[in-house]
């Protein structure tokens, strides 16, 4: 089938969605796309939800507040690359953070294998930086 989904439209749709007010049907157990490998996903992700009729998984998460900061809330979208008319060009998390003028969030989009990812967080790039994976310690 031909690609039919626009990633930017999905991002705006998910940013505006309130799962509490509009519950989305959850994926069947074992059928959800995986969380990203290049992003720190140690934080406990809730079970993903399916975005309307699309084959799009939405993981919601919250990082606890730090001593000098606040909690970071966000969502991780996972979409099969084959469905996208505009897949990201970056291949790792934070390859190219994107800002949406007039919005209260920023996002990082990238591709890992057969899936495209979009991580949306409230706030600016400093909030995204908290999700950067820790570097391995030098030996």
Short mmCIF file of the N, C-alpha and C atoms (twelve columns), coordinates in Angstrom:
data_MODEL
# 
_entry.id   MODEL 
# 
loop_
_atom_site.group_PDB 
_atom_site.id 
_atom_site.type_symbol 
_atom_site.label_atom_id 
_atom_site.label_alt_id 
_atom_site.label_comp_id 
_atom_site.label_asym_id 
_atom_site.label_seq_id 
_atom_site.Cartn_x 
_atom_site.Cartn_y 
_atom_site.Cartn_z 
_atom_site.pdbx_PDB_model_num 
ATOM 1   N N  . UNK A 1   0.832   -1.186 0.000  1 
ATOM 2   C CA . UNK A 1   0.000   0.000  0.000  1 
ATOM 3   C C  . UNK A 1   0.877   1.249  0.000  1 
ATOM 4   N N  . UNK A 2   0.357   2.336  -0.511 1 
ATOM 5   C CA . UNK A 2   1.109   3.589  -0.605 1 
ATOM 6   C C  . UNK A 2   1.072   4.333  0.725  1 
ATOM 7   N N  . UNK A 3   2.147   5.082  1.039  1 
ATOM 8   C CA . UNK A 3   2.147   5.880  2.271  1 
ATOM 9   C C  . UNK A 3   1.022   6.909  2.252  1 
ATOM 10  N N  . UNK A 4   0.344   7.054  3.387  1 
ATOM 11  C CA . UNK A 4   -0.801  7.967  3.429  1 
ATOM 12  C C  . UNK A 4   -0.815  8.873  4.653  1 
ATOM 13  N N  . UNK A 5   0.120   8.702  5.570  1 
ATOM 14  C CA . UNK A 5   0.063   9.422  6.835  1 
ATOM 15  C C  . UNK A 5   1.133   10.514 6.869  1 
ATOM 16  N N  . UNK A 6   0.745   11.719 7.304  1 
ATOM 17  C CA . UNK A 6   1.665   12.831 7.439  1 
ATOM 18  C C  . UNK A 6   2.099   12.924 8.902  1 
ATOM 19  N N  . UNK A 7   3.402   12.814 9.168  1 
ATOM 20  C CA . UNK A 7   3.913   12.795 10.541 1 
ATOM 21  C C  . UNK A 7   3.614   14.097 11.281 1 
ATOM 22  N N  . UNK A 8   3.766   15.237 10.612 1 
ATOM 23  C CA . UNK A 8   3.480   16.515 11.278 1 
ATOM 24  C C  . UNK A 8   2.020   16.599 11.724 1 
ATOM 25  N N  . UNK A 9   1.102   16.104 10.898 1 
ATOM 26  C CA . UNK A 9   -0.314  16.100 11.271 1 
ATOM 27  C C  . UNK A 9   -0.556  15.205 12.476 1 
ATOM 28  N N  . UNK A 10  0.099   14.043 12.493 1 
ATOM 29  C CA . UNK A 10  -0.035  13.141 13.642 1 
ATOM 30  C C  . UNK A 10  0.469   13.808 14.919 1 
ATOM 31  N N  . UNK A 11  1.615   14.480 14.821 1 
ATOM 32  C CA . UNK A 11  2.191   15.142 15.995 1 
ATOM 33  C C  . UNK A 11  1.216   16.175 16.549 1 
ATOM 34  N N  . UNK A 12  0.646   16.987 15.685 1 
ATOM 35  C CA . UNK A 12  -0.303  18.002 16.149 1 
ATOM 36  C C  . UNK A 12  -1.564  17.369 16.725 1 
ATOM 37  N N  . UNK A 13  -2.007  16.267 16.133 1 
ATOM 38  C CA . UNK A 13  -3.197  15.572 16.636 1 
ATOM 39  C C  . UNK A 13  -2.933  14.997 18.020 1 
ATOM 40  N N  . UNK A 14  -1.781  14.367 18.199 1 
ATOM 41  C CA . UNK A 14  -1.460  13.753 19.484 1 
ATOM 42  C C  . UNK A 14  -1.208  14.808 20.556 1 
ATOM 43  N N  . UNK A 15  -0.581  15.921 20.173 1 
ATOM 44  C CA . UNK A 15  -0.327  16.995 21.142 1 
ATOM 45  C C  . UNK A 15  -1.633  17.563 21.686 1 
ATOM 46  N N  . UNK A 16  -2.675  17.582 20.867 1 
ATOM 47  C CA . UNK A 16  -3.958  18.141 21.287 1 
ATOM 48  C C  . UNK A 16  -4.840  17.123 21.992 1 
ATOM 49  N N  . UNK A 17  -4.501  15.848 21.933 1 
ATOM 50  C CA . UNK A 17  -5.349  14.787 22.478 1 
ATOM 51  C C  . UNK A 17  -5.221  14.705 23.989 1 
ATOM 52  N N  . UNK A 18  -6.343  14.543 24.647 1 
ATOM 53  C CA . UNK A 18  -6.371  14.305 26.092 1 
ATOM 54  C C  . UNK A 18  -6.923  12.903 26.317 1 
ATOM 55  N N  . UNK A 19  -6.039  11.902 26.550 1 
ATOM 56  C CA . UNK A 19  -6.521  10.530 26.701 1 
ATOM 57  C C  . UNK A 19  -7.537  10.373 27.815 1 
ATOM 58  N N  . UNK A 20  -7.465  11.227 28.843 1 
ATOM 59  C CA . UNK A 20  -8.434  11.133 29.930 1 
ATOM 60  C C  . UNK A 20  -9.838  11.474 29.459 1 
ATOM 61  N N  . UNK A 21  -9.943  12.442 28.560 1 
ATOM 62  C CA . UNK A 21  -11.247 12.867 28.073 1 
ATOM 63  C C  . UNK A 21  -11.707 12.034 26.883 1 
ATOM 64  N N  . UNK A 22  -10.753 11.453 26.159 1 
ATOM 65  C CA . UNK A 22  -11.084 10.711 24.946 1 
ATOM 66  C C  . UNK A 22  -10.262 9.425  24.916 1 
ATOM 67  N N  . UNK A 23  -10.669 8.407  25.693 1 
ATOM 68  C CA . UNK A 23  -9.858  7.178  25.751 1 
ATOM 69  C C  . UNK A 23  -9.700  6.551  24.378 1 
ATOM 70  N N  . UNK A 24  -8.492  6.100  24.092 1 
ATOM 71  C CA . UNK A 24  -8.221  5.430  22.828 1 
ATOM 72  C C  . UNK A 24  -8.169  3.931  23.080 1 
ATOM 73  N N  . UNK A 25  -8.639  3.117  22.143 1 
ATOM 74  C CA . UNK A 25  -8.575  1.663  22.372 1 
ATOM 75  C C  . UNK A 25  -7.128  1.203  22.465 1 
ATOM 76  N N  . UNK A 26  -6.830  0.410  23.475 1 
ATOM 77  C CA . UNK A 26  -5.453  -0.030 23.665 1 
ATOM 78  C C  . UNK A 26  -5.096  -1.099 22.653 1 
ATOM 79  N N  . UNK A 27  -3.810  -1.187 22.349 1 
ATOM 80  C CA . UNK A 27  -3.323  -2.239 21.480 1 
ATOM 81  C C  . UNK A 27  -3.543  -3.589 22.149 1 
ATOM 82  N N  . UNK A 28  -3.745  -4.596 21.351 1 
ATOM 83  C CA . UNK A 28  -3.810  -5.953 21.894 1 
ATOM 84  C C  . UNK A 28  -2.443  -6.291 22.473 1 
ATOM 85  N N  . UNK A 29  -2.422  -7.060 23.540 1 
ATOM 86  C CA . UNK A 29  -1.148  -7.392 24.187 1 
ATOM 87  C C  . UNK A 29  -0.206  -8.044 23.191 1 
ATOM 88  N N  . UNK A 30  1.016   -7.547 23.142 1 
ATOM 89  C CA . UNK A 30  2.021   -8.105 22.251 1 
ATOM 90  C C  . UNK A 30  1.996   -7.540 20.842 1 
ATOM 91  N N  . UNK A 31  0.997   -6.721 20.504 1 
ATOM 92  C CA . UNK A 31  0.888   -6.204 19.147 1 
ATOM 93  C C  . UNK A 31  1.403   -4.777 19.020 1 
ATOM 94  N N  . UNK A 32  1.823   -4.165 20.117 1 
ATOM 95  C CA . UNK A 32  2.257   -2.763 20.069 1 
ATOM 96  C C  . UNK A 32  3.665   -2.631 19.525 1 
ATOM 97  N N  . UNK A 33  3.922   -1.575 18.743 1 
ATOM 98  C CA . UNK A 33  5.295   -1.304 18.296 1 
ATOM 99  C C  . UNK A 33  6.196   -1.025 19.500 1 
ATOM 100 N N  . UNK A 34  7.497   -1.271 19.372 1 
ATOM 101 C CA . UNK A 34  8.403   -1.134 20.520 1 
ATOM 102 C C  . UNK A 34  8.750   0.315  20.828 1 
ATOM 103 N N  . UNK A 35  9.061   0.615  22.121 1 
ATOM 104 C CA . UNK A 35  9.597   1.942  22.419 1 
ATOM 105 C C  . UNK A 35  10.967  2.086  21.756 1 
ATOM 106 N N  . UNK A 36  11.448  3.308  21.661 1 
ATOM 107 C CA . UNK A 36  12.697  3.589  20.951 1 
ATOM 108 C C  . UNK A 36  13.911  3.049  21.680 1 
ATOM 109 N N  . UNK A 37  14.924  2.660  20.910 1 
ATOM 110 C CA . UNK A 37  16.165  2.172  21.492 1 
ATOM 111 C C  . UNK A 37  17.167  3.281  21.746 1 
ATOM 112 N N  . UNK A 38  17.113  4.372  20.962 1 
ATOM 113 C CA . UNK A 38  18.123  5.427  21.105 1 
ATOM 114 C C  . UNK A 38  17.700  6.517  22.086 1 
ATOM 115 N N  . UNK A 39  16.575  6.328  22.744 1 
ATOM 116 C CA . UNK A 39  16.073  7.294  23.718 1 
ATOM 117 C C  . UNK A 39  16.078  6.623  25.086 1 
ATOM 118 N N  . UNK A 40  16.303  7.364  26.141 1 
ATOM 119 C CA . UNK A 40  16.260  6.805  27.487 1 
ATOM 120 C C  . UNK A 40  14.818  6.461  27.820 1 
ATOM 121 N N  . UNK A 41  14.496  5.188  27.805 1 
ATOM 122 C CA . UNK A 41  13.128  4.777  28.097 1 
ATOM 123 C C  . UNK A 41  13.065  4.015  29.418 1 
ATOM 124 N N  . UNK A 42  14.031  4.295  30.329 1 
ATOM 125 C CA . UNK A 42  13.995  3.658  31.648 1 
ATOM 126 C C  . UNK A 42  12.750  4.056  32.417 1 
ATOM 127 N N  . UNK A 43  12.282  5.257  32.126 1 
ATOM 128 C CA . UNK A 43  11.082  5.710  32.813 1 
ATOM 129 C C  . UNK A 43  9.944   4.751  32.467 1 
ATOM 130 N N  . UNK A 44  9.037   4.560  33.366 1 
ATOM 131 C CA . UNK A 44  7.957   3.597  33.131 1 
ATOM 132 C C  . UNK A 44  6.966   4.196  32.148 1 
ATOM 133 N N  . UNK A 45  6.845   3.563  30.999 1 
ATOM 134 C CA . UNK A 45  5.872   3.978  30.010 1 
ATOM 135 C C  . UNK A 45  4.566   3.253  30.289 1 
ATOM 136 N N  . UNK A 46  3.476   3.977  30.207 1 
ATOM 137 C CA . UNK A 46  2.171   3.333  30.296 1 
ATOM 138 C C  . UNK A 46  1.993   2.466  29.055 1 
ATOM 139 N N  . UNK A 47  1.066   1.520  29.124 1 
ATOM 140 C CA . UNK A 47  0.785   0.705  27.942 1 
ATOM 141 C C  . UNK A 47  0.417   1.645  26.800 1 
ATOM 142 N N  . UNK A 48  0.913   1.373  25.593 1 
ATOM 143 C CA . UNK A 48  0.596   2.275  24.483 1 
ATOM 144 C C  . UNK A 48  -0.874  2.205  24.115 1 
ATOM 145 N N  . UNK A 49  -1.321  3.257  23.510 1 
ATOM 146 C CA . UNK A 49  -2.685  3.300  22.996 1 
ATOM 147 C C  . UNK A 49  -2.607  3.471  21.489 1 
ATOM 148 N N  . UNK A 50  -3.636  3.001  20.809 1 
ATOM 149 C CA . UNK A 50  -3.710  3.155  19.355 1 
ATOM 150 C C  . UNK A 50  -4.346  4.506  19.059 1 
ATOM 151 N N  . UNK A 51  -3.791  5.221  18.080 1 
ATOM 152 C CA . UNK A 51  -4.341  6.521  17.702 1 
ATOM 153 C C  . UNK A 51  -5.462  6.318  16.697 1 
ATOM 154 N N  . UNK A 52  -6.669  6.490  17.170 1 
ATOM 155 C CA . UNK A 52  -7.882  6.330  16.367 1 
ATOM 156 C C  . UNK A 52  -7.797  5.058  15.513 1 
ATOM 157 N N  . UNK A 53  -8.026  5.194  14.215 1 
ATOM 158 C CA . UNK A 53  -8.003  4.026  13.328 1 
ATOM 159 C C  . UNK A 53  -6.628  3.775  12.741 1 
ATOM 160 N N  . UNK A 54  -5.643  4.590  13.098 1 
ATOM 161 C CA . UNK A 54  -4.307  4.496  12.515 1 
ATOM 162 C C  . UNK A 54  -3.479  3.410  13.200 1 
ATOM 163 N N  . UNK A 55  -2.468  2.894  12.477 1 
ATOM 164 C CA . UNK A 55  -1.506  1.971  13.073 1 
ATOM 165 C C  . UNK A 55  -0.403  2.779  13.736 1 
ATOM 166 N N  . UNK A 56  -0.788  3.559  14.727 1 
ATOM 167 C CA . UNK A 56  0.127   4.446  15.426 1 
ATOM 168 C C  . UNK A 56  0.004   4.170  16.913 1 
ATOM 169 N N  . UNK A 57  1.137   3.885  17.559 1 
ATOM 170 C CA . UNK A 57  1.132   3.678  19.011 1 
ATOM 171 C C  . UNK A 57  1.493   4.996  19.682 1 
ATOM 172 N N  . UNK A 58  0.825   5.296  20.787 1 
ATOM 173 C CA . UNK A 58  1.116   6.494  21.568 1 
ATOM 174 C C  . UNK A 58  1.420   6.053  22.995 1 
ATOM 175 N N  . UNK A 59  2.690   6.262  23.401 1 
ATOM 176 C CA . UNK A 59  3.104   5.996  24.774 1 
ATOM 177 C C  . UNK A 59  3.093   7.322  25.528 1 
ATOM 178 N N  . UNK A 60  2.455   7.385  26.678 1 
ATOM 179 C CA . UNK A 60  2.501   8.582  27.520 1 
ATOM 180 C C  . UNK A 60  3.496   8.329  28.639 1 
ATOM 181 N N  . UNK A 61  4.207   9.382  29.050 1 
ATOM 182 C CA . UNK A 61  5.187   9.206  30.120 1 
ATOM 183 C C  . UNK A 61  5.343   10.488 30.913 1 
ATOM 184 N N  . UNK A 62  5.935   10.359 32.086 1 
ATOM 185 C CA . UNK A 62  6.259   11.518 32.910 1 
ATOM 186 C C  . UNK A 62  7.562   11.237 33.635 1 
ATOM 187 N N  . UNK A 63  8.509   12.162 33.506 1 
ATOM 188 C CA . UNK A 63  9.765   12.071 34.246 1 
ATOM 189 C C  . UNK A 63  9.596   12.866 35.531 1 
ATOM 190 N N  . UNK A 64  10.059  12.334 36.660 1 
ATOM 191 C CA . UNK A 64  9.891   13.064 37.915 1 
ATOM 192 C C  . UNK A 64  10.673  14.373 37.910 1 
ATOM 193 N N  . UNK A 65  10.247  15.280 38.769 1 
ATOM 194 C CA . UNK A 65  10.916  16.577 38.882 1 
ATOM 195 C C  . UNK A 65  12.325  16.397 39.430 1 
ATOM 196 N N  . UNK A 66  13.236  17.234 38.964 1 
ATOM 197 C CA . UNK A 66  14.591  17.257 39.516 1 
ATOM 198 C C  . UNK A 66  14.636  18.340 40.596 1 
ATOM 199 N N  . UNK A 67  15.756  18.436 41.284 1 
ATOM 200 C CA . UNK A 67  15.868  19.444 42.346 1 
ATOM 201 C C  . UNK A 67  15.673  20.854 41.819 1 
ATOM 202 N N  . UNK A 68  16.222  21.151 40.657 1 
ATOM 203 C CA . UNK A 68  16.096  22.510 40.125 1 
ATOM 204 C C  . UNK A 68  15.135  22.591 38.941 1 
ATOM 205 N N  . UNK A 69  14.361  21.582 38.730 1 
ATOM 206 C CA . UNK A 69  13.465  21.611 37.574 1 
ATOM 207 C C  . UNK A 69  12.085  21.112 37.920 1 
ATOM 208 N N  . UNK A 70  11.318  20.898 36.893 1 
ATOM 209 C CA . UNK A 70  9.963   20.397 37.086 1 
ATOM 210 C C  . UNK A 70  9.817   19.058 36.390 1 
ATOM 211 N N  . UNK A 71  8.694   18.408 36.641 1 
ATOM 212 C CA . UNK A 71  8.423   17.142 35.972 1 
ATOM 213 C C  . UNK A 71  8.278   17.390 34.472 1 
ATOM 214 N N  . UNK A 72  8.649   16.391 33.681 1 
ATOM 215 C CA . UNK A 72  8.516   16.482 32.225 1 
ATOM 216 C C  . UNK A 72  7.467   15.468 31.790 1 
ATOM 217 N N  . UNK A 73  6.410   15.972 31.156 1 
ATOM 218 C CA . UNK A 73  5.382   15.095 30.612 1 
ATOM 219 C C  . UNK A 73  5.517   15.062 29.105 1 
ATOM 220 N N  . UNK A 74  5.253   13.904 28.544 1 
ATOM 221 C CA . UNK A 74  5.366   13.804 27.101 1 
ATOM 222 C C  . UNK A 74  4.682   12.577 26.543 1 
ATOM 223 N N  . UNK A 75  4.822   12.443 25.232 1 
ATOM 224 C CA . UNK A 75  4.250   11.314 24.514 1 
ATOM 225 C C  . UNK A 75  5.264   10.854 23.477 1 
ATOM 226 N N  . UNK A 76  5.282   9.568  23.240 1 
ATOM 227 C CA . UNK A 76  6.134   8.986  22.210 1 
ATOM 228 C C  . UNK A 76  5.227   8.316  21.189 1 
ATOM 229 N N  . UNK A 77  5.290   8.786  19.939 1 
ATOM 230 C CA . UNK A 77  4.533   8.181  18.849 1 
ATOM 231 C C  . UNK A 77  5.426   7.185  18.141 1 
ATOM 232 N N  . UNK A 78  4.854   6.066  17.746 1 
ATOM 233 C CA . UNK A 78  5.585   5.060  16.980 1 
ATOM 234 C C  . UNK A 78  4.725   4.710  15.769 1 
ATOM 235 N N  . UNK A 79  5.296   4.934  14.569 1 
ATOM 236 C CA . UNK A 79  4.559   4.758  13.324 1 
ATOM 237 C C  . UNK A 79  5.396   3.921  12.367 1 
ATOM 238 N N  . UNK A 80  4.815   2.928  11.693 1 
ATOM 239 C CA . UNK A 80  5.577   2.229  10.661 1 
ATOM 240 C C  . UNK A 80  6.033   3.213  9.575  1 
ATOM 241 N N  . UNK A 81  7.310   3.195  9.252  1 
ATOM 242 C CA . UNK A 81  7.861   4.117  8.243  1 
ATOM 243 C C  . UNK A 81  7.103   3.983  6.923  1 
ATOM 244 N N  . UNK A 82  6.708   2.769  6.571  1 
ATOM 245 C CA . UNK A 82  6.034   2.531  5.293  1 
ATOM 246 C C  . UNK A 82  4.711   3.289  5.174  1 
ATOM 247 N N  . UNK A 83  4.142   3.743  6.295  1 
ATOM 248 C CA . UNK A 83  2.867   4.467  6.276  1 
ATOM 249 C C  . UNK A 83  3.045   5.973  6.071  1 
ATOM 250 N N  . UNK A 84  4.277   6.480  6.224  1 
ATOM 251 C CA . UNK A 84  4.502   7.920  6.230  1 
ATOM 252 C C  . UNK A 84  4.848   8.486  4.861  1 
ATOM 253 N N  . UNK A 85  4.235   9.610  4.534  1 
ATOM 254 C CA . UNK A 85  4.598   10.323 3.310  1 
ATOM 255 C C  . UNK A 85  5.829   11.199 3.557  1 
ATOM 256 N N  . UNK A 86  6.132   11.482 4.822  1 
ATOM 257 C CA . UNK A 86  7.257   12.356 5.166  1 
ATOM 258 C C  . UNK A 86  8.058   11.790 6.345  1 
ATOM 259 N N  . UNK A 87  8.716   10.630 6.169  1 
ATOM 260 C CA . UNK A 87  9.465   10.070 7.295  1 
ATOM 261 C C  . UNK A 87  10.629  10.969 7.695  1 
ATOM 262 N N  . UNK A 88  11.009  10.936 8.969  1 
ATOM 263 C CA . UNK A 88  12.150  11.746 9.419  1 
ATOM 264 C C  . UNK A 88  13.442  11.291 8.746  1 
ATOM 265 N N  . UNK A 89  14.419  12.205 8.668  1 
ATOM 266 C CA . UNK A 89  15.711  11.851 8.094  1 
ATOM 267 C C  . UNK A 89  16.718  11.473 9.181  1 
ATOM 268 N N  . UNK A 90  16.497  11.932 10.412 1 
ATOM 269 C CA . UNK A 90  17.413  11.591 11.505 1 
ATOM 270 C C  . UNK A 90  17.263  10.114 11.847 1 
ATOM 271 N N  . UNK A 91  18.352  9.506  12.336 1 
ATOM 272 C CA . UNK A 91  18.319  8.082  12.685 1 
ATOM 273 C C  . UNK A 91  18.513  7.837  14.178 1 
ATOM 274 N N  . UNK A 92  18.604  8.908  14.963 1 
ATOM 275 C CA . UNK A 92  18.692  8.759  16.420 1 
ATOM 276 C C  . UNK A 92  17.896  9.873  17.085 1 
ATOM 277 N N  . UNK A 93  17.518  9.604  18.330 1 
ATOM 278 C CA . UNK A 93  16.818  10.583 19.155 1 
ATOM 279 C C  . UNK A 93  17.652  11.860 19.252 1 
ATOM 280 N N  . UNK A 94  17.004  12.992 19.184 1 
ATOM 281 C CA . UNK A 94  17.622  14.316 19.236 1 
ATOM 282 C C  . UNK A 94  18.535  14.607 18.049 1 
ATOM 283 N N  . UNK A 95  18.330  13.879 16.957 1 
ATOM 284 C CA . UNK A 95  19.095  14.191 15.753 1 
ATOM 285 C C  . UNK A 95  18.731  15.565 15.224 1 
ATOM 286 N N  . UNK A 96  17.441  15.881 15.254 1 
ATOM 287 C CA . UNK A 96  16.951  17.180 14.793 1 
ATOM 288 C C  . UNK A 96  15.708  17.576 15.579 1 
ATOM 289 N N  . UNK A 97  15.859  18.206 16.748 1 
ATOM 290 C CA . UNK A 97  14.668  18.644 17.488 1 
ATOM 291 C C  . UNK A 97  13.875  19.651 16.673 1 
ATOM 292 N N  . UNK A 98  12.573  19.592 16.791 1 
ATOM 293 C CA . UNK A 98  11.692  20.480 16.042 1 
ATOM 294 C C  . UNK A 98  10.849  21.313 17.001 1 
ATOM 295 N N  . UNK A 99  10.655  22.551 16.658 1 
ATOM 296 C CA . UNK A 99  9.821   23.443 17.455 1 
ATOM 297 C C  . UNK A 99  8.612   23.813 16.620 1 
ATOM 298 N N  . UNK A 100 7.474   23.866 17.246 1 
ATOM 299 C CA . UNK A 100 6.240   24.187 16.548 1 
ATOM 300 C C  . UNK A 100 5.781   25.566 17.017 1 
ATOM 301 N N  . UNK A 101 5.912   26.594 16.177 1 
ATOM 302 C CA . UNK A 101 5.562   27.962 16.574 1 
ATOM 303 C C  . UNK A 101 4.146   28.039 17.140 1 
ATOM 304 N N  . UNK A 102 4.033   28.760 18.245 1 
ATOM 305 C CA . UNK A 102 2.728   28.939 18.869 1 
ATOM 306 C C  . UNK A 102 2.287   27.753 19.702 1 
ATOM 307 N N  . UNK A 103 3.119   26.735 19.840 1 
ATOM 308 C CA . UNK A 103 2.763   25.538 20.624 1 
ATOM 309 C C  . UNK A 103 3.580   25.508 21.904 1 
ATOM 310 N N  . UNK A 104 3.124   24.738 22.868 1 
ATOM 311 C CA . UNK A 104 3.823   24.652 24.161 1 
ATOM 312 C C  . UNK A 104 4.675   23.394 24.268 1 
ATOM 313 N N  . UNK A 105 5.047   22.822 23.137 1 
ATOM 314 C CA . UNK A 105 5.850   21.609 23.157 1 
ATOM 315 C C  . UNK A 105 6.902   21.663 22.061 1 
ATOM 316 N N  . UNK A 106 7.892   20.797 22.194 1 
ATOM 317 C CA . UNK A 106 8.837   20.581 21.096 1 
ATOM 318 C C  . UNK A 106 8.939   19.074 20.902 1 
ATOM 319 N N  . UNK A 107 9.559   18.669 19.818 1 
ATOM 320 C CA . UNK A 107 9.584   17.255 19.467 1 
ATOM 321 C C  . UNK A 107 10.908  16.876 18.843 1 
ATOM 322 N N  . UNK A 108 11.220  15.605 18.933 1 
ATOM 323 C CA . UNK A 108 12.343  15.030 18.209 1 
ATOM 324 C C  . UNK A 108 11.776  13.895 17.382 1 
ATOM 325 N N  . UNK A 109 12.126  13.843 16.102 1 
ATOM 326 C CA . UNK A 109 11.637  12.775 15.224 1 
ATOM 327 C C  . UNK A 109 12.823  12.050 14.615 1 
ATOM 328 N N  . UNK A 110 12.703  10.742 14.481 1 
ATOM 329 C CA . UNK A 110 13.780  9.945  13.915 1 
ATOM 330 C C  . UNK A 110 13.238  8.578  13.499 1 
ATOM 331 N N  . UNK A 111 14.087  7.816  12.806 1 
ATOM 332 C CA . UNK A 111 13.735  6.478  12.331 1 
ATOM 333 C C  . UNK A 111 14.700  5.468  12.934 1 
ATOM 334 N N  . UNK A 112 14.152  4.362  13.419 1 
ATOM 335 C CA . UNK A 112 14.944  3.207  13.865 1 
ATOM 336 C C  . UNK A 112 14.324  1.982  13.214 1 
ATOM 337 N N  . UNK A 113 15.068  1.354  12.314 1 
ATOM 338 C CA . UNK A 113 14.548  0.161  11.635 1 
ATOM 339 C C  . UNK A 113 13.310  0.491  10.827 1 
ATOM 340 N N  . UNK A 114 12.244  -0.265 11.048 1 
ATOM 341 C CA . UNK A 114 11.029  -0.068 10.259 1 
ATOM 342 C C  . UNK A 114 10.039  0.904  10.900 1 
ATOM 343 N N  . UNK A 115 10.438  1.538  12.020 1 
ATOM 344 C CA . UNK A 115 9.535   2.448  12.706 1 
ATOM 345 C C  . UNK A 115 10.078  3.866  12.757 1 
ATOM 346 N N  . UNK A 116 9.171   4.835  12.645 1 
ATOM 347 C CA . UNK A 116 9.495   6.241  12.859 1 
ATOM 348 C C  . UNK A 116 8.986   6.602  14.249 1 
ATOM 349 N N  . UNK A 117 9.750   7.453  14.934 1 
ATOM 350 C CA . UNK A 117 9.414   7.865  16.294 1 
ATOM 351 C C  . UNK A 117 9.292   9.373  16.349 1 
ATOM 352 N N  . UNK A 118 8.397   9.855  17.191 1 
ATOM 353 C CA . UNK A 118 8.271   11.285 17.481 1 
ATOM 354 C C  . UNK A 118 8.066   11.406 18.981 1 
ATOM 355 N N  . UNK A 119 9.020   12.048 19.651 1 
ATOM 356 C CA . UNK A 119 8.923   12.272 21.082 1 
ATOM 357 C C  . UNK A 119 8.512   13.715 21.298 1 
ATOM 358 N N  . UNK A 120 7.361   13.934 21.918 1 
ATOM 359 C CA . UNK A 120 6.851   15.265 22.206 1 
ATOM 360 C C  . UNK A 120 6.951   15.510 23.701 1 
ATOM 361 N N  . UNK A 121 7.472   16.650 24.092 1 
ATOM 362 C CA . UNK A 121 7.511   17.005 25.512 1 
ATOM 363 C C  . UNK A 121 7.017   18.434 25.680 1 
ATOM 364 N N  . UNK A 122 6.431   18.682 26.841 1 
ATOM 365 C CA . UNK A 122 6.041   20.047 27.174 1 
ATOM 366 C C  . UNK A 122 7.313   20.829 27.437 1 
ATOM 367 N N  . UNK A 123 7.356   22.045 26.969 1 
ATOM 368 C CA . UNK A 123 8.531   22.872 27.201 1 
ATOM 369 C C  . UNK A 123 9.461   22.881 26.004 1 
ATOM 370 N N  . UNK A 124 10.734  23.165 26.282 1 
ATOM 371 C CA . UNK A 124 11.717  23.328 25.223 1 
ATOM 372 C C  . UNK A 124 12.699  22.189 25.124 1 
ATOM 373 N N  . UNK A 125 13.791  22.460 24.429 1 
ATOM 374 C CA . UNK A 125 14.791  21.432 24.163 1 
ATOM 375 C C  . UNK A 125 15.428  20.892 25.450 1 
ATOM 376 N N  . UNK A 126 15.493  21.701 26.524 1 
ATOM 377 C CA . UNK A 126 16.052  21.212 27.780 1 
ATOM 378 C C  . UNK A 126 15.248  20.035 28.319 1 
ATOM 379 N N  . UNK A 127 13.932  20.041 28.070 1 
ATOM 380 C CA . UNK A 127 13.095  18.907 28.494 1 
ATOM 381 C C  . UNK A 127 13.435  17.663 27.688 1 
ATOM 382 N N  . UNK A 128 13.669  17.825 26.390 1 
ATOM 383 C CA . UNK A 128 14.069  16.684 25.554 1 
ATOM 384 C C  . UNK A 128 15.420  16.137 26.005 1 
ATOM 385 N N  . UNK A 129 16.323  17.033 26.402 1 
ATOM 386 C CA . UNK A 129 17.661  16.605 26.821 1 
ATOM 387 C C  . UNK A 129 17.603  15.628 27.995 1 
ATOM 388 N N  . UNK A 130 16.597  15.743 28.835 1 
ATOM 389 C CA . UNK A 130 16.472  14.822 29.969 1 
ATOM 390 C C  . UNK A 130 16.221  13.385 29.517 1 
ATOM 391 N N  . UNK A 131 15.806  13.203 28.285 1 
ATOM 392 C CA . UNK A 131 15.546  11.868 27.749 1 
ATOM 393 C C  . UNK A 131 16.726  11.313 26.961 1 
ATOM 394 N N  . UNK A 132 17.804  12.087 26.902 1 
ATOM 395 C CA . UNK A 132 19.005  11.614 26.202 1 
ATOM 396 C C  . UNK A 132 19.569  10.431 26.984 1 
ATOM 397 N N  . UNK A 133 19.949  9.348  26.299 1 
ATOM 398 C CA . UNK A 133 20.513  8.198  27.005 1 
ATOM 399 C C  . UNK A 133 21.830  8.567  27.679 1 
ATOM 400 N N  . UNK A 134 22.080  7.944  28.814 1 
ATOM 401 C CA . UNK A 134 23.360  8.165  29.499 1 
ATOM 402 C C  . UNK A 134 24.470  7.560  28.659 1 
ATOM 403 N N  . UNK A 135 25.605  8.226  28.609 1 
ATOM 404 C CA . UNK A 135 26.748  7.683  27.866 1 
ATOM 405 C C  . UNK A 135 27.383  6.588  28.701 1 
ATOM 406 N N  . UNK A 136 27.852  5.524  28.052 1 
ATOM 407 C CA . UNK A 136 28.548  4.477  28.809 1 
ATOM 408 C C  . UNK A 136 29.804  5.036  29.463 1 
ATOM 409 N N  . UNK A 137 30.085  4.562  30.646 1 
ATOM 410 C CA . UNK A 137 31.283  5.022  31.358 1 
ATOM 411 C C  . UNK A 137 32.533  4.543  30.643 1 
ATOM 412 N N  . UNK A 138 33.572  5.395  30.616 1 
ATOM 413 C CA . UNK A 138 34.843  5.005  29.990 1 
ATOM 414 C C  . UNK A 138 35.511  3.938  30.832 1 
ATOM 415 N N  . UNK A 139 36.170  3.033  30.170 1 
ATOM 416 C CA . UNK A 139 36.837  1.928  30.875 1 
ATOM 417 C C  . UNK A 139 38.290  2.266  31.085 1 
# 
